[in-house]
Amino acid sequence: MSTTIGVTYNRGVVLGTSSGMYVTELTDNVYTANDSQIVSNYVGYLLDQYNIQLGHPTTVKVSTNLVSNGKNRLLQTGGGQLIIVGD
């Protein structure tokens, strides 16, 4: 079992995990801690495309929706822990 914590500050969030998970950059301003690297890789690719097409950084809300959809599509069991933070 892993512990994941996100602490908010004036200028952002500090994200940490105890073990078994990785903190992964999805975009310059959105990060995730998860045990499902394939979902992070997939969503990171989609967010890069989103940023290029629209010409501005994505929001945490958009990132969260993509992670939710990607998680359900890529993981047959729907398992895995995901925490998404950003500004």
XYZ file of C-alpha atoms in Angstrom:
87
model
C 0.000 0.000 0.000
C 1.285 3.436 -0.921
C 0.637 6.838 0.548
C 0.152 9.792 -1.768
C -0.173 13.375 -0.611
C -0.685 16.724 -2.293
C -0.171 19.927 -0.305
C -1.330 23.254 -1.744
C 0.659 26.452 -1.433
C 0.249 29.975 -2.819
C 2.036 29.149 -6.060
C 1.075 25.508 -6.611
C 1.004 22.027 -5.165
C 3.709 19.767 -3.743
C 3.015 16.152 -4.695
C 4.722 13.158 -3.102
C 4.389 9.396 -2.760
C 5.800 6.862 -0.340
C 6.575 4.003 -2.733
C 5.313 2.084 -5.713
C 4.130 5.187 -7.553
C 5.760 7.737 -9.766
C 5.187 11.453 -10.115
C 4.804 12.064 -13.846
C 4.678 15.346 -15.760
C 1.647 15.461 -18.063
C 2.272 19.058 -19.204
C 4.340 21.990 -17.925
C 1.653 22.802 -15.368
C -0.054 19.433 -14.683
C 1.436 16.429 -12.881
C 0.077 13.078 -11.748
C 1.066 10.462 -9.189
C -0.057 7.038 -10.269
C 0.723 3.358 -10.548
C -0.473 3.183 -14.153
C 2.297 4.593 -16.353
C 0.517 3.680 -19.588
C -2.328 6.044 -18.695
C 0.126 8.880 -17.975
C 1.943 8.324 -21.252
C -1.322 8.275 -23.217
C -2.771 11.357 -21.525
C 0.538 13.238 -21.793
C 0.472 12.667 -25.551
C -3.145 13.866 -25.816
C -2.399 16.974 -23.734
C 0.600 17.844 -25.918
C -1.699 17.708 -28.951
C -4.327 19.793 -27.132
C -1.742 22.462 -26.250
C -0.450 22.623 -29.832
C -3.922 22.861 -31.372
C -5.313 25.477 -28.995
C -2.091 27.387 -28.410
C -2.405 27.579 -24.625
C -1.800 25.315 -21.626
C -4.478 22.864 -20.642
C -6.397 23.133 -17.388
C -6.351 20.616 -14.565
C -10.058 19.958 -15.248
C -9.407 18.986 -18.880
C -6.458 16.835 -17.780
C -8.577 15.087 -15.177
C -11.287 14.301 -17.724
C -8.733 12.838 -20.137
C -7.161 10.742 -17.368
C -10.569 9.431 -16.320
C -11.467 8.460 -19.887
C -8.023 7.024 -20.594
C -7.959 5.028 -17.379
C -11.273 3.367 -18.135
C -10.268 2.644 -21.733
C -6.701 1.457 -21.137
C -7.121 -0.510 -17.922
C -9.649 -3.301 -18.301
C -10.131 -3.551 -14.563
C -10.397 0.209 -14.142
C -7.908 -0.191 -11.293
C -4.974 1.951 -10.383
C -4.618 5.036 -8.264
C -4.380 8.430 -9.926
C -3.970 11.871 -8.400
C -3.801 14.885 -10.711
C -2.547 18.303 -9.586
C -1.608 21.529 -11.292
C -2.241 25.228 -11.601
